[in-house]
C-alpha atoms as one frame of an Amber mdcrd trajectory, in Angstrom:
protein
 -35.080  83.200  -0.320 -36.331  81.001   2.783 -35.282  82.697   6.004 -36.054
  79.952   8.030 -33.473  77.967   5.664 -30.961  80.658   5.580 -28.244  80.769
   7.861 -28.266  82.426  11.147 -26.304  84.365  14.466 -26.239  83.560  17.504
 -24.413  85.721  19.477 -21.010  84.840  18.120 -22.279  81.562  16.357 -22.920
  81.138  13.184 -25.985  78.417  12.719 -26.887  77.347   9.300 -30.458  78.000
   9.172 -33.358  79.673  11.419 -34.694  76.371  12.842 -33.703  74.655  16.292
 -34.578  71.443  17.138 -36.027  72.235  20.715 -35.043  69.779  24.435 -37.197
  67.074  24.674 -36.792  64.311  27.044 -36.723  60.550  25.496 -34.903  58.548
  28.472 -32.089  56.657  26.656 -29.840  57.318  29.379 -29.342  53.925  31.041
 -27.499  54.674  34.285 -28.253  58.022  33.699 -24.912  58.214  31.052 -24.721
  59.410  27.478 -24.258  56.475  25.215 -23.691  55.365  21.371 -27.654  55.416
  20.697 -27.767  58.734  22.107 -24.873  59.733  19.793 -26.413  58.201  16.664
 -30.048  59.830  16.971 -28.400  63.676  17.627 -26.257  62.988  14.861 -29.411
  62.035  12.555 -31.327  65.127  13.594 -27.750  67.631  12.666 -29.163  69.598
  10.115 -30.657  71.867  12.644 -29.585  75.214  13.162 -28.946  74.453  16.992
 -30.138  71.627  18.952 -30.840  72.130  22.484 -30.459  68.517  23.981 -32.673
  66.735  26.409 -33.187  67.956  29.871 -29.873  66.552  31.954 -29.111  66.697
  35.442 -26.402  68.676  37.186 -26.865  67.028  40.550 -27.868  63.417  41.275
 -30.694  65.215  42.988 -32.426  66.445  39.927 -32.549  62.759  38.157 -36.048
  62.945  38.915 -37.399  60.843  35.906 -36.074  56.886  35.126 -32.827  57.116
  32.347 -31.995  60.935  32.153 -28.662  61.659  31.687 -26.556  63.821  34.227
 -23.440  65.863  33.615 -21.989  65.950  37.117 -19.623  63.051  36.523 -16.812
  62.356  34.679 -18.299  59.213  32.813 -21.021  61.418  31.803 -18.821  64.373
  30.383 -16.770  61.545  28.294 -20.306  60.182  27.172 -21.513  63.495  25.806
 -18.384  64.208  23.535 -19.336  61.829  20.862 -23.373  63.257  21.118 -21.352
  66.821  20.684 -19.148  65.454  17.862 -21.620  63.948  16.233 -23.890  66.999
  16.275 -21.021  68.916  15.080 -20.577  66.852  12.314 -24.014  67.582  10.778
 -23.230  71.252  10.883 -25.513  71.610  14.158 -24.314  73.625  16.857 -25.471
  72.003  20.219 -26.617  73.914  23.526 -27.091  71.638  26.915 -30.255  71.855
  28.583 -29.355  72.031  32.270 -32.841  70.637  34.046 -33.083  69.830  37.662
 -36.089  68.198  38.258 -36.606  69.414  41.415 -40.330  67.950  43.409 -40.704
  66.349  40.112 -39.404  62.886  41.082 -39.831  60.057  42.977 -36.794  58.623
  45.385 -37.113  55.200  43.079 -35.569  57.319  39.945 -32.513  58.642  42.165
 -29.432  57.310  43.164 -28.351  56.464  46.038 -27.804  59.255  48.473 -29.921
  61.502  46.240 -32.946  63.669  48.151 -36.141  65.020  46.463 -36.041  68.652
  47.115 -38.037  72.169  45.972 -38.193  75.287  47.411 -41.046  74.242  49.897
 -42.144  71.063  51.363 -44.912  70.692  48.752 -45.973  67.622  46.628 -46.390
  68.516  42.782 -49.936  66.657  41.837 -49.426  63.647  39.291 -47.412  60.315
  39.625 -44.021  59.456  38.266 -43.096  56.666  36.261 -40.501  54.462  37.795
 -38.429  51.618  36.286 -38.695  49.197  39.481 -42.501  49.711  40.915 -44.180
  51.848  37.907 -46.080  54.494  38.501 -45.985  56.497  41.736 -47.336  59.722
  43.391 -44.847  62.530  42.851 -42.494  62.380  46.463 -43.164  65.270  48.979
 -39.686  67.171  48.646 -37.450  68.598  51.487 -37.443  72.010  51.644 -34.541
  73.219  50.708 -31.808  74.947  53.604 -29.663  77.844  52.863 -27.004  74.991
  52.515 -29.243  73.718  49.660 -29.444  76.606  47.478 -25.328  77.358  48.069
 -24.776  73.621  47.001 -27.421  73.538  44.144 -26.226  77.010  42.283 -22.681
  75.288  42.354 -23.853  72.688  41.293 -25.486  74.062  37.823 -21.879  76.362
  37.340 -19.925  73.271  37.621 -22.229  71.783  35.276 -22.218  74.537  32.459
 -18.502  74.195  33.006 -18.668  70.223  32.421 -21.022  70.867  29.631 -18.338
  73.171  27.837 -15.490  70.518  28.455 -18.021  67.701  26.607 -18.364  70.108
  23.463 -21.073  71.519  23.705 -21.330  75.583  22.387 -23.401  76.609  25.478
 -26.219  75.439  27.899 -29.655  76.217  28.253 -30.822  77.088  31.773 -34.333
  74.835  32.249 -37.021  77.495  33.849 -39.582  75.906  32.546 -42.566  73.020
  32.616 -42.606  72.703  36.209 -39.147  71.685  37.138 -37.104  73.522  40.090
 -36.223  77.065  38.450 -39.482  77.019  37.957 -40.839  75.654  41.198 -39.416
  78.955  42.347 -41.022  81.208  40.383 -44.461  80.072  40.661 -46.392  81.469
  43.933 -48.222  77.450  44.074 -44.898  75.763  44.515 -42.650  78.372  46.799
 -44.610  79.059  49.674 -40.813  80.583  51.417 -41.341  83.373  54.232 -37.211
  84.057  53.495 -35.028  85.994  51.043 -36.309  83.353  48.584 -40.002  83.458
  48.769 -43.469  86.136  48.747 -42.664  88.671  46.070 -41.544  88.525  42.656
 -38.103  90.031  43.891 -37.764  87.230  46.344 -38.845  83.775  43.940 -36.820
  84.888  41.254 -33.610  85.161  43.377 -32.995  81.627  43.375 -33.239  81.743
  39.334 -31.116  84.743  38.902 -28.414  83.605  41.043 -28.197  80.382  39.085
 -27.928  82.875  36.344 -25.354  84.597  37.462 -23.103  81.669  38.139 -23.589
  80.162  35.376 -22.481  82.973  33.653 -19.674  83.497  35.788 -18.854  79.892
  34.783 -18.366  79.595  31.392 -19.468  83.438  30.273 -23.168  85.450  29.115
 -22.599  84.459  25.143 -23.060  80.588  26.120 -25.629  80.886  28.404 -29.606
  81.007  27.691 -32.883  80.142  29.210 -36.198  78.299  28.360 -39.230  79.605
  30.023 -42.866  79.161  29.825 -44.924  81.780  31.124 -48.848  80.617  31.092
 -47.171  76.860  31.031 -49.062  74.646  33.858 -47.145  71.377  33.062 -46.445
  69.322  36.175 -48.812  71.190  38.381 -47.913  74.990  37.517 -51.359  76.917
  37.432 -52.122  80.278  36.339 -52.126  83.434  39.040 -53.161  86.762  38.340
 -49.531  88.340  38.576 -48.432  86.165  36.108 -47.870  88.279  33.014 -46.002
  91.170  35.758 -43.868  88.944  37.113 -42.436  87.230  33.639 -41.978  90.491
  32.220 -40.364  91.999  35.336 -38.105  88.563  35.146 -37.539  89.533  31.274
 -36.285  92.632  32.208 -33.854  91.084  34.776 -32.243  88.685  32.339 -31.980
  91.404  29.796 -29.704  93.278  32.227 -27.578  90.304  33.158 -27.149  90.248
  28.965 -27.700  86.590  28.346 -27.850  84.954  24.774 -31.104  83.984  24.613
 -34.567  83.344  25.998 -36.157  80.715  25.055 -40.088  80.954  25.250 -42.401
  78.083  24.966 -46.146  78.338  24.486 -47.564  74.958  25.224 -51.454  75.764
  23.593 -50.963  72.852  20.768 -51.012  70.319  23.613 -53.737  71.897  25.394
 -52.410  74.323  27.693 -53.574  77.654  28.183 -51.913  79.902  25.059 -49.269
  82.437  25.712 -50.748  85.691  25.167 -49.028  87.838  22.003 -48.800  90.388
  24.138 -46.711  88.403  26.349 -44.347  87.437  23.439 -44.322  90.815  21.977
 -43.092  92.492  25.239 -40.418  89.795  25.682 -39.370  91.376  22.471 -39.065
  94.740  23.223 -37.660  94.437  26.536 -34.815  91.575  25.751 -32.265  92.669
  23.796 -30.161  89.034  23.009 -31.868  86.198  20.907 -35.506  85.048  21.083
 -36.380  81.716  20.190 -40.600  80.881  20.140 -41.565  77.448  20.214 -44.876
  75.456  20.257 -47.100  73.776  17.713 -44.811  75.469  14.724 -44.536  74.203
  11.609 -42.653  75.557   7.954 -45.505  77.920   7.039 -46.084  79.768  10.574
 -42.333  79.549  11.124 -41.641  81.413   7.913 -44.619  83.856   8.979 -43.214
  84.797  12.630 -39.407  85.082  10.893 -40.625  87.539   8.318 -42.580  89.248
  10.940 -40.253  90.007  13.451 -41.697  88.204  16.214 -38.493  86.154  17.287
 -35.216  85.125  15.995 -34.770  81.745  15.692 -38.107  78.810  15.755 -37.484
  75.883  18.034 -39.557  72.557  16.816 -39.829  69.504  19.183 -42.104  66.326
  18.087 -41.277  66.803  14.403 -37.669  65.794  14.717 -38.918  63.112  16.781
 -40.014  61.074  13.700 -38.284  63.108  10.878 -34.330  63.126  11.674 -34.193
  65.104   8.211 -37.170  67.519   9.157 -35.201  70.462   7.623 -34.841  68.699
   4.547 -38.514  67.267   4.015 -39.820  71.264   5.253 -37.030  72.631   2.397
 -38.920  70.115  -0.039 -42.599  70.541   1.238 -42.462  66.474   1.289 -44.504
  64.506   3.405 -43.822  64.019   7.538 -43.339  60.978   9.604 -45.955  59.892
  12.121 -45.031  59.964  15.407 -45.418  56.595  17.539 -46.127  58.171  21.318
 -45.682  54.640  22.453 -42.115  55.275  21.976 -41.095  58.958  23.664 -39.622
  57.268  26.489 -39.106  53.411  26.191 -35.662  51.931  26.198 -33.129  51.121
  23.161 -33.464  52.230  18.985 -37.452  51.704  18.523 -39.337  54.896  17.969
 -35.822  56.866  18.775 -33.513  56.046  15.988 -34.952  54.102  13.093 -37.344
  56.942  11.967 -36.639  56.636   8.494 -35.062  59.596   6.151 -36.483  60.828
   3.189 -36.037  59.066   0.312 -34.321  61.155  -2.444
């Protein structure tokens, strides 16, 4: 029997098969709310194990890209219960991906009142699209006070909590591709001489303490984390400590007992590969659930299952055009092609009228 097909734990959960259908940002989120479309294309893509939604918000601050959704509102947290209840419905449980954008945005994206911070006053290279004026050099961000980093944690507890109260099963803490947990992290981007900045110790704080609160929010079996070590998305190059510092941070998150890490390897798109030994260390030092994502599909899925190598396989740009991807993998049918014209533009095209296989 499959094992990829087969159903699954997580933590406490029980998923119906091996395969989660990984975050991936498609800005439907006019006024930055959950809505009906948004509902109707999580709902198509429910036979997935778990999905892991879209990167959203916790602060107005993080809206750095044009129709994200938040969850620091009320209107938000009623628009995400029928995404949750629809994903439900399928058989899917649903994790929120809790992404603060950090330096990656542009003050034409935010609301009003919103600032463009990061750990130091440094401009990400690359340009942001904007709704009103197009495309625009990322904005230099403040760097953020003491006050900052008190408000900001908050601000991601109160959002696991809102998460929780929309339906979702858990959240999944965004330190990856280039966005602020990241920004942290990465020696380029947090050029701190405080608690928060030089060592490994010190640019990790900030990411462990978000940790911590989150988990002291809403509790260590609904909490994970996406991470992508040898990712240089959104201006995130490689440095020689790298592979140290990720496993040091493995370690650390293994203590704290989380449910999951969540590793992406980015090489199909043209990024530097994540070394196996990487992967294989984040094995034997974290104890919870290990999801591996990037370029997978049913064959090398079934391969790293059998192996050992992870727990669970995260896909992202086939359930873009295959809603029923578990069902045409199960049947070794044909794909969808993906329209890339389509990732991020407004309303149904290229988001919900993919069609379904034909049986």
């Amino acid at each position: 029997m499959s094992q990829l097909f087969s159903p699954a734990k997580l933590g406490n959960l029980t998923l119906q098969n091996h395969l989660v259908m990984a975050p991936m940002t498609r800005n439907r989120a006019t006024g930055n709310i959950p809505n009906a479309l948004m509902a109707e294309y999580y709902g198509q893509r429910a036979s997935a194990g778990l999905i892991v939604t879209e990167g959203v918000s916790p602060s107005p601050n993080g809206l750095g890209y044009p129709r994200i959704p938040g969850i620091f509102s009320q209107e938000q947290v009623a628009g995400w219960k029928p995404v949750t209840q629809a994903a439900h419905a399928g058989g899917a449980k649903i994790f929120m991906q809790l992404m603060h954008c950090g330096r990656i945005a542009h003050p034409l994206n935010l609301p009003s009142g919103a600032r463009v911070i990061g750990p130091s006053a440094i401009a990400a290279a690359g340009d942001m699209y904007t709704d009103a004026e197009g495309m625009k050099q990322n904005a230099l961000p403040e760097a953020m006070t003491q006050a900052d980093l008190n408000a900001t944690r908050a601000e991601f507890a109160q959002a696991a909590k809102n998460a929780i109260a929309a339906g979702c099963d858990g959240v999944e803490l965004h330190g990856a591709n280039g966005y602020l947990l990241e920004q942290f992290l990465r020696p380029n981007s947090n050029q701190r001489t405080d608690a928060y900045g030089g060592s490994i110790e010190n640019r990790a704080r900030f990411v462990l303490e978000v940790v911590d609160a989150t988990i002291a929010a809403i509790g260590k079996d609904k909490v994970g984390i996406r991470l992508s070590p040898y990712g240089v998305f959104n201006d995130m190059p490689l440095y020689d400590a790298m592979e140290a510092d990720y496993l040091w941070l493995a370690q650390q998150l293994n203590a704290r007992g989380l449910l999951y890490i969540h590793l992406v390897d980015h090489s199909a798109m043209g990024a530097p590969a994540v070394p196996d030994s990487i992967k294989q260390a984040f094995r034997n030092v974290f104890k919870g659930t290990l999801i591996l994502c990037g370029g997978y599909d049913a064959v090398r899925a079934e391969q790293d299952l059998a192996a050992g190598k992870c727990d669970l396989i995260a896909v992202g740009r086939p359930f873009i055009a295959n809603p029923d991807l578990v069902a045409r993998w199960q049947a070794s049918a044909p794909v969808n092609a993906l329209d890339m014209n389509t990732f991020y533009t407004p309303g149904a095209v290229g988001y919900t009228d993919y069609p379904a296989l034909a049986l």
